[in-house]
CSV table of C-alpha atoms in Angstrom, one decimal:
chain,number,residue,atom,x,y,z
A,1,GLU,CA,14.0,-0.1,7.9
A,2,THR,CA,10.2,0.6,9.2
A,3,GLY,CA,10.5,-1.2,12.2
A,4,VAL,CA,7.7,-3.4,10.7
A,5,THR,CA,9.0,-7.1,10.4
A,6,GLN,CA,6.7,-10.1,9.0
A,7,SER,CA,7.8,-13.7,9.3
A,8,PRO,CA,8.2,-15.8,7.3
A,9,THR,CA,9.8,-14.5,4.2
A,10,HIS,CA,8.6,-16.9,1.7
A,11,LEU,CA,6.1,-19.8,2.2
A,12,ILE,CA,4.6,-22.5,0.0
A,13,LYS,CA,1.6,-24.6,0.7
A,14,THR,CA,-1.1,-26.9,-1.1
A,15,ARG,CA,-4.4,-25.8,-1.9
A,16,GLY,CA,-6.9,-26.6,0.9
A,17,GLN,CA,-4.4,-25.7,3.7
A,18,GLN,CA,-4.3,-23.2,6.2
A,19,VAL,CA,-1.3,-20.7,7.2
A,20,THR,CA,-0.6,-18.0,9.7
A,21,LEU,CA,1.5,-15.2,8.9
A,22,ARG,CA,2.9,-12.9,11.7
A,23,CYS,CA,3.7,-9.3,11.8
A,24,SER,CA,5.1,-7.3,14.7
A,25,SER,CA,4.7,-3.5,14.5
A,26,GLN,CA,6.4,-0.7,16.1
A,27,SER,CA,5.9,-0.3,19.9
A,28,GLY,CA,3.0,1.9,20.5
A,29,HIS,CA,1.6,1.2,17.2
A,30,ASN,CA,-2.0,0.4,18.0
A,31,THR,CA,-3.3,-0.1,14.4
A,32,VAL,CA,-2.2,-2.8,12.1
A,33,SER,CA,-3.8,-3.5,8.6
A,34,TRP,CA,-3.1,-6.2,6.1
A,35,TYR,CA,-2.8,-5.7,2.2
A,36,GLN,CA,-3.1,-8.7,-0.5
A,37,GLN,CA,-0.4,-7.9,-3.4
A,38,ALA,CA,-1.0,-10.3,-6.1
A,39,LEU,CA,2.0,-10.4,-8.9
A,40,GLY,CA,2.1,-7.1,-10.8
A,41,GLN,CA,-0.6,-5.4,-9.1
A,42,GLY,CA,-1.1,-2.8,-5.9
A,43,PRO,CA,-2.1,-3.7,-2.7
A,44,GLN,CA,-5.8,-4.6,-1.9
A,45,PHE,CA,-6.9,-3.9,1.6
A,46,ILE,CA,-7.8,-7.0,3.3
A,47,PHE,CA,-8.7,-5.9,7.3
A,48,GLN,CA,-8.0,-3.5,9.5
A,49,TYR,CA,-7.0,-3.9,13.7
A,50,TYR,CA,-7.4,-1.3,16.6
A,51,ARG,CA,-6.5,-2.5,20.1
A,52,GLU,CA,-7.3,-6.1,19.1
A,53,GLU,CA,-10.7,-5.9,17.4
A,54,GLU,CA,-11.2,-5.6,13.9
A,55,ASN,CA,-12.7,-2.4,12.6
A,56,GLY,CA,-12.3,-2.2,9.0
A,57,ARG,CA,-12.5,-4.8,6.0
A,58,GLY,CA,-12.1,-5.0,2.6
A,59,ASN,CA,-13.8,-7.7,0.0
A,60,PHE,CA,-12.1,-10.6,1.3
A,61,PRO,CA,-13.8,-13.8,2.6
A,62,PRO,CA,-14.4,-15.0,6.1
A,63,ARG,CA,-11.8,-17.7,5.8
A,64,PHE,CA,-9.2,-14.7,5.9
A,65,SER,CA,-8.9,-13.4,9.3
A,66,GLY,CA,-6.8,-12.0,12.0
A,67,LEU,CA,-5.5,-11.5,15.7
A,68,GLN,CA,-3.7,-8.5,17.2
A,69,PHE,CA,-1.9,-9.0,20.5
A,70,PRO,CA,-1.1,-6.4,23.4
A,71,ASN,CA,2.5,-6.9,22.6
A,72,TYR,CA,2.3,-5.3,19.3
A,73,SER,CA,2.2,-8.6,17.4
A,74,SER,CA,-0.5,-9.7,14.9
A,75,GLU,CA,-1.4,-12.4,12.8
A,76,LEU,CA,-3.3,-13.1,9.3
A,77,ASN,CA,-4.8,-16.2,9.1
A,78,VAL,CA,-6.1,-17.9,6.0
A,79,ASN,CA,-8.3,-21.1,5.8
A,80,ALA,CA,-8.9,-23.4,2.9
A,81,LEU,CA,-6.2,-22.0,0.8
A,82,GLU,CA,-6.7,-21.5,-3.0
A,83,LEU,CA,-4.4,-21.0,-5.6
A,84,ASP,CA,-5.7,-17.4,-6.4
A,85,ASP,CA,-4.3,-16.6,-2.8
A,86,SER,CA,-0.4,-16.8,-4.1
A,87,ALA,CA,0.4,-13.5,-3.1
A,88,LEU,CA,2.4,-10.7,-1.3
A,89,TYR,CA,1.2,-10.3,2.1
A,90,LEU,CA,1.7,-7.0,3.7
A,91,CYS,CA,1.1,-5.8,7.3
A,92,ALA,CA,1.4,-1.9,7.9
A,93,SER,CA,1.3,-0.2,11.4
A,94,ARG,CA,0.4,3.3,12.8
A,95,GLY,CA,-0.1,5.1,16.0
A,96,GLY,CA,-3.6,6.3,16.5
A,97,GLY,CA,-3.9,9.7,14.7
A,98,SER,CA,-5.5,10.6,11.7
A,99,PHE,CA,-6.0,7.4,9.7
A,100,GLN,CA,-5.7,9.4,6.5
A,101,THR,CA,-2.3,11.2,7.2
A,102,ASP,CA,-0.5,9.1,9.7
A,103,THR,CA,2.1,7.4,8.1
A,104,GLN,CA,1.6,3.2,7.7
A,105,TYR,CA,4.8,2.0,8.0
A,106,PHE,CA,5.0,-1.3,6.0
A,107,GLY,CA,6.5,-4.2,6.8
A,108,PRO,CA,8.7,-6.2,3.7
A,109,GLY,CA,6.1,-8.9,3.1
A,110,THR,CA,5.5,-12.6,3.0
A,111,ARG,CA,5.4,-14.1,-0.2
A,112,LEU,CA,2.9,-17.1,0.0
A,113,THR,CA,2.9,-19.7,-3.2
A,114,VAL,CA,0.2,-22.0,-3.0
A,115,LEU,CA,0.5,-24.9,-5.1
B,1,GLY,CA,-16.7,2.3,-7.4
B,2,GLU,CA,-13.4,2.9,-6.9
B,3,ASP,CA,-10.7,2.5,-9.1
B,4,VAL,CA,-7.1,3.9,-9.8
B,5,GLU,CA,-5.2,3.8,-12.6
B,6,GLN,CA,-2.3,4.3,-14.0
B,7,SER,CA,0.2,3.1,-16.5
B,8,LEU,CA,2.4,0.6,-16.2
B,9,PHE,CA,5.7,1.3,-17.2
B,10,LEU,CA,8.3,4.6,-17.8
B,11,SER,CA,11.5,4.9,-19.1
B,12,VAL,CA,13.4,8.2,-18.2
B,13,ARG,CA,17.3,9.4,-18.6
B,14,GLU,CA,19.4,9.7,-15.5
B,15,GLY,CA,19.7,13.9,-14.6
B,16,ASP,CA,16.1,14.1,-16.6
B,17,SER,CA,12.3,14.9,-14.6
B,18,SER,CA,10.3,11.7,-14.5
B,19,VAL,CA,6.6,12.5,-14.6
B,20,ILE,CA,4.1,9.6,-13.3
B,21,ASN,CA,0.7,10.1,-14.0
B,22,CYS,CA,-2.5,8.6,-12.3
B,23,THR,CA,-6.3,8.7,-13.0
B,24,TYR,CA,-8.9,7.9,-9.9
B,25,THR,CA,-12.5,7.5,-10.0
B,26,ASP,CA,-14.0,8.4,-6.8
B,27,SER,CA,-15.2,12.0,-6.4
B,28,SER,CA,-15.1,11.6,-2.6
B,29,SER,CA,-11.3,11.1,-1.9
B,30,THR,CA,-10.1,13.1,0.6
B,31,TYR,CA,-6.1,12.5,0.2
B,32,LEU,CA,-4.4,11.1,-2.5
B,33,TYR,CA,-0.9,9.3,-2.0
B,34,TRP,CA,2.3,8.1,-3.8
B,35,TYR,CA,3.9,5.1,-2.5
B,36,LYS,CA,7.5,3.9,-3.6
B,37,GLN,CA,8.3,-0.1,-3.6
B,38,GLU,CA,11.5,-1.1,-4.2
B,39,PRO,CA,12.3,-5.0,-4.8
B,40,GLY,CA,12.4,-7.1,-1.1
B,41,ALA,CA,11.3,-3.7,0.9
B,42,GLY,CA,7.6,-3.0,1.8
B,43,LEU,CA,5.9,0.1,0.5
B,44,GLN,CA,7.2,3.8,1.5
B,45,LEU,CA,5.2,6.6,1.8
B,46,LEU,CA,6.6,9.5,-0.6
B,47,THR,CA,4.0,11.9,-0.2
B,48,TYR,CA,0.3,12.9,0.2
B,49,ILE,CA,-2.0,15.8,-0.9
B,50,PHE,CA,-5.6,16.9,0.6
B,51,SER,CA,-8.0,16.9,-2.4
B,52,ASN,CA,-8.4,20.6,-1.6
B,53,MET,CA,-4.9,21.2,-3.1
B,54,ASP,CA,-3.8,21.3,-6.6
B,55,MET,CA,0.0,21.7,-5.6
B,56,LYS,CA,2.4,20.2,-3.6
B,57,GLN,CA,6.3,20.5,-3.9
B,58,ASP,CA,8.7,18.5,-1.3
B,59,GLN,CA,12.2,18.9,-2.7
B,60,ARG,CA,12.7,16.9,-5.7
B,61,LEU,CA,9.0,15.8,-5.8
B,62,THR,CA,6.4,17.7,-7.3
B,63,VAL,CA,2.6,16.8,-7.0
B,64,LEU,CA,0.2,18.0,-8.9
B,65,LEU,CA,-3.9,17.3,-8.5
B,66,ASN,CA,-6.5,18.2,-10.8
B,67,LYS,CA,-9.8,17.6,-9.2
B,68,LYS,CA,-11.9,18.3,-12.1
B,69,ASP,CA,-10.3,15.5,-14.3
B,70,LYS,CA,-9.2,13.4,-11.4
B,71,HIS,CA,-5.8,13.4,-12.5
B,72,LEU,CA,-2.8,13.2,-10.4
B,73,SER,CA,0.8,13.3,-11.4
B,74,LEU,CA,4.1,12.7,-9.5
B,75,ARG,CA,7.1,14.6,-10.8
B,76,ILE,CA,10.6,13.5,-9.7
B,77,ALA,CA,13.5,16.1,-10.8
B,78,ASP,CA,16.7,15.0,-11.7
B,79,THR,CA,15.9,11.5,-11.7
B,80,GLN,CA,18.6,9.2,-10.2
B,81,THR,CA,19.6,5.5,-10.8
B,82,GLY,CA,17.9,5.3,-6.8
B,83,ASP,CA,14.9,6.3,-7.7
B,84,SER,CA,14.0,3.0,-10.2
B,85,ALA,CA,11.2,1.4,-8.4
B,86,ILE,CA,7.4,0.8,-8.5
B,87,TYR,CA,5.5,3.8,-7.8
B,88,PHE,CA,1.7,3.5,-6.7
B,89,CYS,CA,-0.9,5.9,-6.4
B,90,ALA,CA,-3.3,5.4,-4.1
B,91,GLU,CA,-6.5,7.3,-2.8
B,92,ILE,CA,-8.5,7.3,0.7
B,93,GLY,CA,-12.3,8.1,0.5
B,94,PRO,CA,-14.2,9.4,3.8
B,95,TYR,CA,-14.9,6.0,5.1
B,96,SER,CA,-14.7,4.9,8.4
B,97,SER,CA,-11.3,4.8,10.5
B,98,ALA,CA,-10.0,2.0,8.5
B,99,SER,CA,-6.9,2.8,6.7
B,100,LYS,CA,-8.8,1.0,3.3
B,101,ILE,CA,-6.1,2.8,0.8
B,102,ILE,CA,-7.1,2.1,-2.7
B,103,PHE,CA,-3.8,1.5,-4.6
B,104,GLY,CA,-3.4,1.9,-8.5
B,105,SER,CA,-1.5,-1.1,-10.1
B,106,GLY,CA,2.3,0.5,-10.1
B,107,THR,CA,4.0,2.3,-12.6
B,108,ARG,CA,7.7,0.9,-12.9
B,109,LEU,CA,10.4,3.6,-13.3
B,110,SER,CA,13.6,2.6,-15.0
B,111,ILE,CA,16.5,4.8,-15.2
B,112,ARG,CA,18.7,4.8,-18.6
B,113,PRO,CA,22.3,5.9,-18.2
């Protein structure tokens, strides 16, 4: 039990639609990161938010966007869904310590299927 | 570029030691990690090692780092059925403050009775 929750657990969308995934971090964790994990692959870093601002991004197009709120919740939004967006989406939160050694706590993920 | 590679599968007998291997390409990696993922659960950080160390031991876990060969291994002593999971090797470089961890594709560890 990491104290990080995600909703929904599963989601099915069709190509071209938009989706919002939600994450609730541990209280006091002001940094949240989002990862995409395709089937049989390791997680890939999408972006990170710190104090409600994006401060790092991986190789993902602008149709992947996010929001972070003061109540330690956050959202991942994906516009114009493509079939390749089908994956497990993980959020991870941590406190404001060293980004290298401060433990990130991962949520269980949201499984998105795009048809 | 950054790349982390692992073998896909490992099968060991219960009670034996498991050794999971990983190679990485980024010589500027500062920290290397081992994560565990069980079905329906998020990733769990098992241990990490700083790049200027060559070994770290934590109870049943031993991490060996060969920086010259860019090779990392995780040894699990006395492997139990609860160790069945996918294990990810990961690294982070001296980038910005972003938690941009680069993960391998994972090694699925299965335990034989």
